[in-house]
Tab-separated table of C-alpha atoms and ligand atoms in Angstrom:
chain	number	residue	atom	x	y	z
A	357	UNK	CA	34.187	-83.640	-168.600
A	358	UNK	CA	33.380	-86.775	-168.675
A	359	UNK	CA	32.130	-87.865	-165.030
A	360	UNK	CA	30.971	-91.284	-163.253
A	361	UNK	CA	28.164	-91.479	-161.040
A	362	UNK	CA	27.722	-93.423	-158.846
A	363	UNK	CA	25.004	-94.580	-155.936
A	364	UNK	CA	24.464	-97.463	-153.823
A	365	UNK	CA	22.747	-95.269	-150.740
A	366	UNK	CA	19.439	-97.596	-150.693
A	367	UNK	CA	18.199	-100.928	-152.930
A	368	UNK	CA	19.122	-99.183	-155.727
A	369	UNK	CA	23.064	-99.928	-157.484
A	370	UNK	CA	23.311	-97.401	-160.351
A	371	UNK	CA	26.698	-96.355	-162.327
A	372	UNK	CA	26.058	-93.330	-164.929
A	373	UNK	CA	28.531	-91.678	-167.306
A	374	UNK	CA	28.267	-88.106	-168.724
A	375	UNK	CA	30.216	-85.279	-170.443
A	376	UNK	CA	29.188	-82.724	-169.487
A	377	UNK	CA	29.977	-78.742	-170.028
A	378	UNK	CA	29.071	-75.242	-169.506
A	379	UNK	CA	28.418	-73.575	-166.125
A	380	UNK	CA	25.614	-73.998	-163.578
A	381	UNK	CA	23.072	-71.983	-165.796
A	382	UNK	CA	22.096	-71.667	-169.499
A	383	UNK	CA	25.301	-72.956	-170.943
A	384	UNK	CA	25.297	-75.742	-169.154
A	385	UNK	CA	24.038	-79.425	-171.643
A	386	UNK	CA	25.703	-82.916	-170.816
A	387	UNK	CA	25.429	-85.803	-172.996
A	388	UNK	CA	24.244	-89.495	-170.911
A	389	UNK	CA	26.825	-91.778	-172.618
A	390	UNK	CA	26.379	-94.808	-170.762
A	391	UNK	CA	24.100	-96.038	-167.566
A	392	UNK	CA	23.080	-99.009	-166.207
A	393	UNK	CA	20.993	-100.108	-162.750
A	394	UNK	CA	20.232	-102.378	-160.851
A	395	UNK	CA	16.957	-102.546	-158.866
A	396	UNK	CA	16.922	-104.428	-155.405
A	397	UNK	CA	13.000	-103.937	-155.393
A	398	UNK	CA	12.435	-108.045	-155.415
A	399	UNK	CA	15.278	-109.164	-152.882
A	400	UNK	CA	13.309	-106.633	-150.521
A	401	UNK	CA	10.374	-107.472	-151.113
A	402	UNK	CA	9.759	-110.193	-148.819
A	403	UNK	CA	11.006	-108.233	-145.812
A	404	UNK	CA	8.393	-105.368	-146.583
A	405	UNK	CA	11.688	-102.429	-146.535
A	406	UNK	CA	15.013	-102.294	-147.246
A	407	UNK	CA	17.209	-104.657	-144.710
A	408	UNK	CA	20.680	-102.530	-144.525
A	409	UNK	CA	23.269	-105.600	-145.195
A	410	UNK	CA	20.741	-107.460	-147.629
A	411	UNK	CA	21.290	-104.153	-149.775
A	412	UNK	CA	25.122	-103.913	-149.251
A	413	UNK	CA	25.834	-107.313	-149.940
A	414	UNK	CA	23.532	-107.051	-153.599
A	415	UNK	CA	25.982	-104.089	-154.338
A	416	UNK	CA	28.730	-106.034	-153.455
A	417	UNK	CA	27.910	-108.210	-156.160
A	418	UNK	CA	26.532	-106.181	-158.698
A	419	UNK	CA	28.235	-102.973	-159.002
A	420	UNK	CA	31.533	-104.521	-161.104
A	421	UNK	CA	28.707	-106.045	-164.337
A	422	UNK	CA	27.445	-102.695	-164.090
A	423	UNK	CA	30.455	-100.733	-164.359
A	424	UNK	CA	31.541	-103.091	-167.024
A	425	UNK	CA	28.179	-102.764	-168.875
A	426	UNK	CA	29.150	-99.097	-168.601
A	427	UNK	CA	32.156	-99.158	-170.253
A	428	UNK	CA	30.811	-101.768	-172.874
A	429	UNK	CA	28.026	-98.234	-174.483
A	430	UNK	CA	31.043	-95.815	-174.547
A	431	UNK	CA	33.399	-95.224	-177.160
A	432	UNK	CA	36.377	-94.101	-175.649
A	433	UNK	CA	39.298	-92.607	-177.878
A	434	UNK	CA	42.531	-94.138	-176.903
A	435	UNK	CA	41.894	-96.771	-173.773
A	436	UNK	CA	45.175	-96.113	-171.870
A	437	UNK	CA	46.894	-98.675	-170.563
A	438	UNK	CA	46.872	-99.214	-166.989
A	439	UNK	CA	49.227	-101.367	-164.505
A	440	UNK	CA	47.901	-101.499	-161.059
A	441	UNK	CA	50.347	-104.330	-159.796
A	442	UNK	CA	51.346	-101.666	-157.300
A	443	UNK	CA	47.716	-101.096	-156.198
A	444	UNK	CA	46.961	-104.498	-155.626
A	445	UNK	CA	47.554	-104.139	-152.021
A	446	UNK	CA	45.711	-100.794	-150.955
A	447	UNK	CA	42.603	-102.167	-153.098
A	448	UNK	CA	42.451	-105.291	-151.035
A	449	UNK	CA	42.752	-103.323	-148.353
A	450	UNK	CA	40.154	-100.474	-148.873
A	451	UNK	CA	37.862	-103.575	-150.001
A	452	UNK	CA	37.814	-106.176	-147.617
A	453	UNK	CA	34.764	-104.766	-145.565
A	454	UNK	CA	33.193	-105.348	-149.503
A	455	UNK	CA	33.004	-109.181	-149.324
A	456	UNK	CA	33.169	-110.762	-152.947
A	457	UNK	CA	33.807	-106.876	-154.641
A	458	UNK	CA	37.686	-107.621	-154.578
A	459	UNK	CA	37.815	-110.451	-155.840
A	460	UNK	CA	35.167	-109.092	-159.187
A	461	UNK	CA	37.482	-105.843	-159.389
A	462	UNK	CA	40.695	-107.253	-159.632
A	463	UNK	CA	40.780	-109.002	-162.688
A	464	UNK	CA	38.232	-106.423	-164.209
A	465	UNK	CA	41.158	-103.696	-163.761
A	466	UNK	CA	44.012	-106.146	-165.223
A	467	UNK	CA	41.753	-107.093	-167.998
A	468	UNK	CA	40.189	-103.405	-168.611
A	469	UNK	CA	42.122	-100.502	-169.980
A	470	UNK	CA	41.776	-97.195	-167.488
A	471	UNK	CA	38.580	-95.519	-169.479
A	472	UNK	CA	38.841	-91.427	-170.691
A	473	UNK	CA	37.046	-90.577	-167.773
A	474	UNK	CA	38.162	-87.184	-166.050
A	475	UNK	CA	36.310	-87.689	-162.273
A	476	UNK	CA	34.171	-89.938	-160.071
A	477	UNK	CA	31.212	-88.993	-157.943
A	478	UNK	CA	29.722	-90.685	-155.715
A	479	UNK	CA	26.617	-90.802	-153.057
A	480	UNK	CA	28.091	-90.205	-149.761
A	481	UNK	CA	24.721	-89.642	-147.605
A	482	UNK	CA	22.417	-89.870	-146.602
A	483	UNK	CA	21.078	-93.357	-146.978
A	484	UNK	CA	21.974	-96.883	-145.186
A	485	UNK	CA	25.079	-96.664	-144.420
A	486	UNK	CA	26.637	-100.306	-145.087
A	487	UNK	CA	24.973	-99.457	-148.412
A	488	UNK	CA	26.568	-96.131	-148.216
A	489	UNK	CA	30.135	-97.900	-147.554
A	490	UNK	CA	30.168	-100.398	-151.233
A	491	UNK	CA	30.076	-97.404	-153.151
A	492	UNK	CA	32.881	-95.413	-151.348
A	493	UNK	CA	34.690	-97.878	-151.199
A	494	UNK	CA	34.498	-99.232	-154.633
A	495	UNK	CA	35.146	-94.924	-156.069
A	496	UNK	CA	37.678	-94.927	-153.956
A	497	UNK	CA	39.653	-97.945	-155.403
A	498	UNK	CA	38.558	-97.423	-158.759
A	499	UNK	CA	40.150	-93.447	-158.180
A	500	UNK	CA	43.124	-95.246	-156.765
A	501	UNK	CA	42.943	-97.743	-159.638
A	502	UNK	CA	42.517	-95.079	-162.586
A	503	UNK	CA	44.232	-92.589	-160.706
A	504	UNK	CA	40.739	-89.642	-160.953
A	505	UNK	CA	39.598	-87.438	-158.503
A	506	UNK	CA	36.744	-88.236	-156.389
A	507	UNK	CA	33.956	-85.864	-155.781
A	508	UNK	CA	31.434	-86.715	-152.599
A	509	UNK	CA	27.764	-85.742	-153.249
A	510	UNK	CA	24.490	-85.619	-150.642
A	511	UNK	CA	21.656	-87.632	-152.317
A	512	UNK	CA	19.405	-85.444	-152.029
A	513	UNK	CA	20.849	-82.963	-153.721
A	514	UNK	CA	21.054	-85.293	-156.572
A	515	UNK	CA	17.089	-85.215	-156.071
A	516	UNK	CA	16.985	-81.804	-156.463
A	517	UNK	CA	19.331	-81.505	-159.840
A	518	UNK	CA	17.307	-84.088	-161.314
A	519	UNK	CA	14.343	-81.997	-161.585
A	520	UNK	CA	16.637	-78.747	-162.207
A	521	UNK	CA	17.425	-80.126	-165.879
A	522	UNK	CA	15.130	-81.036	-168.876
A	523	UNK	CA	15.849	-83.723	-171.581
A	524	UNK	CA	16.774	-82.208	-175.080
A	525	UNK	CA	14.296	-84.103	-177.477
A	526	UNK	CA	15.058	-87.967	-177.884
A	527	UNK	CA	18.709	-87.462	-177.569
A	528	UNK	CA	20.272	-88.721	-174.196
A	529	UNK	CA	21.501	-85.215	-173.659
A	530	UNK	CA	20.096	-82.523	-171.150
A	531	UNK	CA	20.213	-78.743	-170.817
A	532	UNK	CA	18.980	-76.272	-167.982
A	533	UNK	CA	15.400	-75.444	-167.237
A	534	UNK	CA	14.240	-71.814	-167.185
A	535	UNK	CA	13.899	-70.822	-163.407
A	536	UNK	CA	14.591	-68.004	-161.143
A	537	UNK	CA	15.980	-68.393	-157.142
A	538	UNK	CA	15.227	-67.877	-154.494
A	539	UNK	CA	13.479	-71.150	-154.658
A	540	UNK	CA	11.988	-73.723	-152.709
A	541	UNK	CA	13.220	-77.249	-152.889
A	542	UNK	CA	10.234	-79.836	-151.334
A	543	UNK	CA	12.726	-83.192	-150.978
A	544	UNK	CA	10.245	-86.291	-150.364
A	545	UNK	CA	11.887	-89.700	-150.551
A	546	UNK	CA	11.775	-92.719	-148.238
A	547	UNK	CA	14.097	-91.293	-145.483
A	548	UNK	CA	13.526	-87.747	-146.255
A	549	UNK	CA	11.050	-84.993	-145.618
A	550	UNK	CA	12.679	-81.748	-146.531
A	551	UNK	CA	11.378	-77.806	-146.867
A	552	UNK	CA	14.303	-76.104	-148.009
A	553	UNK	CA	14.973	-72.722	-149.438
A	554	UNK	CA	17.868	-72.803	-152.245
A	555	UNK	CA	19.739	-70.230	-153.177
A	556	UNK	CA	22.370	-70.728	-155.700
A	557	UNK	CA	23.719	-74.340	-156.535
A	558	UNK	CA	24.966	-75.740	-152.834
A	559	UNK	CA	23.184	-72.505	-150.678
A	560	UNK	CA	20.699	-73.875	-148.326
A	561	UNK	CA	18.487	-72.856	-145.936
A	562	UNK	CA	16.733	-76.050	-144.065
A	563	UNK	CA	13.631	-75.071	-143.085
A	564	UNK	CA	11.902	-77.556	-142.215
A	565	UNK	CA	11.604	-81.407	-142.148
A	566	UNK	CA	9.883	-84.441	-140.779
A	567	UNK	CA	10.137	-85.332	-136.908
A	568	UNK	CA	9.601	-88.925	-137.246
A	569	UNK	CA	8.802	-90.796	-140.733
A	570	UNK	CA	9.444	-89.286	-143.913
A	571	UNK	CA	6.584	-89.050	-146.639
A	572	UNK	CA	7.539	-92.211	-148.247
A	573	UNK	CA	8.110	-94.388	-145.494
A	574	UNK	CA	4.420	-93.440	-143.953
A	575	UNK	CA	3.587	-94.653	-147.538
A	576	UNK	CA	5.476	-97.885	-147.167
A	577	UNK	CA	4.480	-98.240	-143.587
A	578	UNK	CA	0.496	-98.653	-144.482
A	579	UNK	CA	0.801	-100.088	-147.698
A	580	UNK	CA	2.304	-103.144	-145.380
A	581	UNK	CA	-0.577	-103.066	-142.881
A	582	UNK	CA	-2.900	-103.083	-145.730
A	583	UNK	CA	-1.311	-106.071	-147.399
A	584	UNK	CA	0.011	-104.079	-150.391
A	585	UNK	CA	4.132	-104.947	-151.108
A	586	UNK	CA	7.183	-102.998	-150.811
A	587	UNK	CA	7.597	-100.099	-151.750
A	588	UNK	CA	4.235	-98.857	-150.712
A	589	UNK	CA	3.934	-95.714	-152.260
A	590	UNK	CA	2.890	-96.660	-155.817
A	591	UNK	CA	0.471	-99.600	-154.260
A	592	UNK	CA	-1.012	-97.142	-152.132
A	593	UNK	CA	-1.185	-94.234	-154.827
A	594	UNK	CA	-3.086	-97.037	-157.502
A	595	UNK	CA	-5.700	-97.779	-155.581
A	596	UNK	CA	-6.482	-94.232	-154.668
A	597	UNK	CA	-6.850	-93.816	-158.040
A	598	UNK	CA	-9.220	-96.239	-158.742
A	599	UNK	CA	-11.150	-94.820	-155.931
A	600	UNK	CA	-11.040	-91.186	-156.784
A	601	UNK	CA	-11.922	-92.950	-160.318
A	602	UNK	CA	-15.174	-93.904	-159.176
A	603	UNK	CA	-15.954	-91.004	-157.245
A	604	UNK	CA	-15.988	-93.060	-153.881
A	605	UNK	CA	-15.097	-90.686	-151.115
A	606	UNK	CA	-13.095	-91.908	-148.102
A	607	UNK	CA	-16.094	-92.731	-145.442
A	608	UNK	CA	-13.060	-92.597	-143.025
A	609	UNK	CA	-10.684	-89.849	-142.078
A	610	UNK	CA	-7.255	-89.576	-141.096
A	611	UNK	CA	-5.572	-86.688	-139.188
A	612	UNK	CA	-3.417	-84.455	-140.845
A	613	UNK	CA	-0.920	-83.576	-138.046
A	614	UNK	CA	0.551	-80.476	-137.680
A	615	UNK	CA	-1.392	-78.871	-141.049
A	616	UNK	CA	-2.170	-75.578	-139.406
A	617	UNK	CA	1.097	-74.926	-137.104
A	618	UNK	CA	3.187	-72.059	-138.003
A	619	UNK	CA	6.257	-74.496	-138.372
A	620	UNK	CA	7.572	-76.051	-141.362
A	621	UNK	CA	8.102	-79.423	-139.910
A	622	UNK	CA	6.303	-82.264	-140.733
A	623	UNK	CA	5.111	-85.901	-138.482
A	624	UNK	CA	3.552	-88.806	-140.226
A	625	UNK	CA	4.136	-91.042	-137.113
A	626	UNK	CA	0.808	-90.418	-136.218
A	627	UNK	CA	-1.093	-91.131	-139.121
A	628	UNK	CA	0.344	-94.553	-139.324
A	629	UNK	CA	-1.034	-95.578	-136.371
A	630	UNK	CA	-4.435	-93.701	-136.604
A	631	UNK	CA	-4.220	-95.913	-139.902
A	632	UNK	CA	-3.363	-98.809	-137.875
A	633	UNK	CA	-6.707	-98.716	-135.686
A	634	UNK	CA	-8.827	-97.685	-138.802
A	635	UNK	CA	-7.722	-101.393	-140.837
A	636	UNK	CA	-7.472	-103.243	-137.245
A	637	UNK	CA	-11.718	-101.668	-137.130
A	638	UNK	CA	-12.324	-102.857	-140.300
A	639	UNK	CA	-10.938	-106.000	-140.694
A	640	UNK	CA	-11.331	-108.391	-142.510
A	641	UNK	CA	-10.637	-105.482	-144.863
A	642	UNK	CA	-12.578	-105.453	-148.095
A	643	UNK	CA	-11.439	-103.845	-151.387
A	644	UNK	CA	-13.572	-100.843	-151.411
A	645	UNK	CA	-12.971	-100.027	-148.011
A	646	UNK	CA	-8.956	-101.160	-148.672
A	647	UNK	CA	-9.172	-98.509	-151.234
A	648	UNK	CA	-10.859	-95.936	-149.374
A	649	UNK	CA	-8.034	-95.856	-146.684
A	650	UNK	CA	-5.527	-96.036	-149.962
A	651	UNK	CA	-7.593	-92.275	-151.427
A	652	UNK	CA	-7.327	-90.550	-147.622
A	653	UNK	CA	-4.084	-91.602	-146.835
A	654	UNK	CA	-3.014	-89.852	-150.502
A	655	UNK	CA	-5.022	-87.113	-149.506
A	656	UNK	CA	-3.706	-86.764	-146.050
A	657	UNK	CA	-0.054	-86.450	-147.393
A	658	UNK	CA	-1.054	-84.181	-150.319
A	659	UNK	CA	-2.427	-82.029	-148.321
A	660	UNK	CA	-0.099	-81.596	-145.376
A	661	UNK	CA	2.718	-81.533	-147.915
A	662	UNK	CA	1.176	-78.544	-150.247
A	663	UNK	CA	-0.149	-76.576	-147.581
A	664	UNK	CA	3.163	-76.325	-145.744
A	665	UNK	CA	4.958	-75.541	-149.383
A	666	UNK	CA	2.723	-73.307	-150.474
A	667	UNK	CA	3.163	-71.358	-147.867
A	668	UNK	CA	6.826	-71.467	-147.601
A	669	UNK	CA	6.727	-70.015	-151.499
A	670	UNK	CA	4.687	-67.339	-150.035
A	671	UNK	CA	6.753	-66.536	-146.875
A	672	UNK	CA	9.872	-66.875	-148.419
A	673	UNK	CA	9.037	-65.113	-151.724
A	674	UNK	CA	10.455	-68.004	-153.699
A	675	UNK	CA	9.829	-67.787	-157.620
A	676	UNK	CA	10.398	-71.142	-158.214
A	677	UNK	CA	9.194	-75.031	-156.819
A	678	UNK	CA	11.598	-77.642	-157.221
A	679	UNK	CA	9.888	-80.950	-155.961
A	680	UNK	CA	12.492	-83.907	-155.886
A	681	UNK	CA	12.698	-87.607	-154.262
A	682	UNK	CA	10.693	-90.819	-154.935
A	683	UNK	CA	7.813	-89.538	-153.514
A	684	UNK	CA	7.552	-86.711	-155.712
A	685	UNK	CA	6.654	-89.242	-158.752
A	686	UNK	CA	2.996	-89.185	-157.267
A	687	UNK	CA	-0.126	-88.263	-159.544
A	688	UNK	CA	-1.701	-86.512	-157.192
A	689	UNK	CA	0.394	-84.704	-155.252
A	690	UNK	CA	2.019	-83.024	-158.435
A	691	UNK	CA	-1.147	-82.491	-160.237
A	692	UNK	CA	-2.063	-80.133	-156.133
A	693	UNK	CA	0.921	-78.819	-156.842
A	694	UNK	CA	0.565	-77.995	-160.084
A	695	UNK	CA	-3.371	-76.442	-159.564
A	696	UNK	CA	-1.950	-73.738	-156.402
A	697	UNK	CA	0.818	-72.541	-158.197
A	698	UNK	CA	-0.926	-72.099	-161.461
A	699	UNK	CA	-2.566	-69.641	-159.735
A	700	UNK	CA	0.070	-67.425	-157.996
A	701	UNK	CA	1.944	-67.989	-161.062
A	702	UNK	CA	5.793	-69.216	-159.840
A	703	UNK	CA	7.872	-71.728	-162.023
A	704	UNK	CA	7.038	-75.245	-160.660
A	705	UNK	CA	10.243	-78.017	-161.652
A	706	UNK	CA	9.963	-81.708	-160.894
A	707	UNK	CA	11.310	-84.310	-163.262
A	708	UNK	CA	9.185	-87.214	-165.081
A	709	UNK	CA	8.371	-89.744	-163.148
A	710	UNK	CA	11.010	-91.945	-164.926
A	711	UNK	CA	14.258	-90.266	-162.969
A	712	UNK	CA	12.341	-89.148	-159.696
A	713	UNK	CA	13.307	-92.597	-158.247
A	714	UNK	CA	17.736	-93.280	-157.031
A	715	UNK	CA	19.685	-92.829	-160.546
A	716	UNK	CA	23.155	-92.276	-160.363
A	717	UNK	CA	22.184	-89.659	-163.286
A	718	UNK	CA	21.477	-87.351	-160.569
A	719	UNK	CA	24.824	-88.188	-158.925
A	720	UNK	CA	26.967	-87.504	-161.793
A	721	UNK	CA	25.325	-84.524	-162.163
A	722	UNK	CA	25.479	-83.120	-159.005
A	723	UNK	CA	29.194	-84.015	-159.052
A	724	UNK	CA	29.664	-82.342	-161.583
A	725	UNK	CA	28.631	-79.252	-160.320
A	726	UNK	CA	30.483	-79.497	-157.264
A	727	UNK	CA	33.645	-80.567	-159.074
A	728	UNK	CA	33.156	-77.049	-161.144
A	729	UNK	CA	33.314	-75.692	-157.366
A	730	UNK	CA	36.191	-77.683	-156.834
A	731	UNK	CA	34.713	-79.163	-153.842
A	732	UNK	CA	37.100	-82.458	-154.239
A	733	UNK	CA	38.727	-83.071	-150.570
A	734	UNK	CA	41.305	-86.173	-150.068
A	735	UNK	CA	39.753	-89.456	-150.222
A	736	UNK	CA	41.339	-91.171	-147.355
A	737	UNK	CA	38.880	-88.180	-146.031
A	738	UNK	CA	36.012	-89.661	-147.026
A	739	UNK	CA	33.218	-91.808	-145.460
A	740	UNK	CA	29.390	-92.800	-144.956
A	741	UNK	CA	27.482	-89.943	-143.799
A	742	UNK	CA	24.072	-92.180	-143.259
A	743	UNK	CA	22.185	-89.042	-141.797
B	1485	KG4	O1	14.149	-91.341	-153.916
B	1485	KG4	P1	13.768	-92.611	-153.354
B	1485	KG4	O2	13.832	-93.943	-154.427
B	1485	KG4	O3	14.710	-93.713	-152.084
B	1485	KG4	C1	14.749	-92.595	-151.042
B	1485	KG4	O4	16.397	-92.169	-151.642
B	1485	KG4	O5	14.433	-93.249	-150.451
B	1485	KG4	O6	12.106	-92.882	-153.100
B	1485	KG4	C2	11.994	-94.098	-152.608
B	1485	KG4	C3	10.111	-93.631	-151.791
B	1485	KG4	C4	9.329	-94.908	-150.727
B	1485	KG4	O7	9.116	-94.926	-150.021
B	1485	KG4	C5	8.621	-95.382	-152.301
B	1485	KG4	O8	7.430	-95.901	-151.835
B	1485	KG4	C6	8.112	-93.892	-152.668
B	1485	KG4	O9	9.544	-93.321	-152.857
B	1485	KG4	N1	7.349	-93.728	-154.150
B	1485	KG4	C7	6.078	-93.058	-154.131
B	1485	KG4	C8	6.025	-93.348	-155.399
B	1485	KG4	N2	6.985	-93.632	-156.471
B	1485	KG4	C9	7.750	-94.207	-155.059
B	1485	KG4	N3	5.443	-92.241	-153.359
B	1485	KG4	C10	4.202	-92.138	-153.620
B	1485	KG4	N4	3.767	-92.606	-155.042
B	1485	KG4	C11	4.614	-92.836	-155.874
B	1485	KG4	N5	3.985	-93.038	-156.736
B	1486	ZN	ZN1	16.029	-90.689	-153.520
């Protein structure tokens, strides 16, 4: 099956076309045939975070050029000529709210034949609603023009699947890694911090989640207080690494909320408040104090995530730990989890950092497995699910 993944939930516009075969198991493989991604980080950086309506405008502006780029990478067998004249009104209606998108898509569809694709997969949530809508309406328009089924994908499930596959050799081919269910999935991104029990593809039990800020959000907010650019996770991590390499131990302490309570929930907003107080007390911050606070912040978030994850693995007798989402790129978190897991003999699955951020391969993959389950609703019923 050839499936095009579309991701616009936050500040990355991404498309990826895969050819996938096999079931959700060891017979699975897929080849990436074309991909294109445009990050909006530079656009949002001056604001210190992502502005939903700016994200929407940028997705609308960029998604058609990215589609063109993806299709140029693919050798299509026999292009099917399409007559979209009967759909023009429908497409215009669908895209009225995505300013500029219709004006780009219509000429594109008129000059490009229908590609040899079997389905479209699109992120419907969670994410920023205005941003999600661009991808959804774009997918609905393509689905209508090309008469293709539309598979809705949950962004967090995409992050999980990305950690379950691995690249084979240097080719753009991915296969399933070896693991056993039940698994614990720790999902850590800019908007989410969740611990799930996963029994199979699509079978999840939510064990705990953040009660306020997500782990990535805490990194981003504290980075901003420290005068570091967005996104803050990699910035704090780099400073913490410098401090660790110099054997600096933090002379400051931040709280570890809910570390020892008996839930699997998290809370990171108190950390941000404590960091703010610390920063104010030590103003103006010298380089050394800035690194020490970054180190303590990274240690704090890691300690809480690792402790709760290890407890979930033990209490639910899970065989495998899956970690996904942008924060899973964090080197200290990966090393700490790896160290702890090696003593308890559980399988540790985390994707390489190059795939931990938002991308459309993860959406195409999750969409493929959803399509195998015939999870294909009427496109008219699709809507953005922000949370
Ligand atoms: O999954 P993701 O790319 O987007 C969302 O779905 O939210 O996650 C983005 C988050 C940001 O908060 C960013 O600061 C964080 O991931 N992040 C990191 C690192 N790289 C990205 N946090 C800590 N350490 C990193 N190396
Ligand atoms: Zn994400």
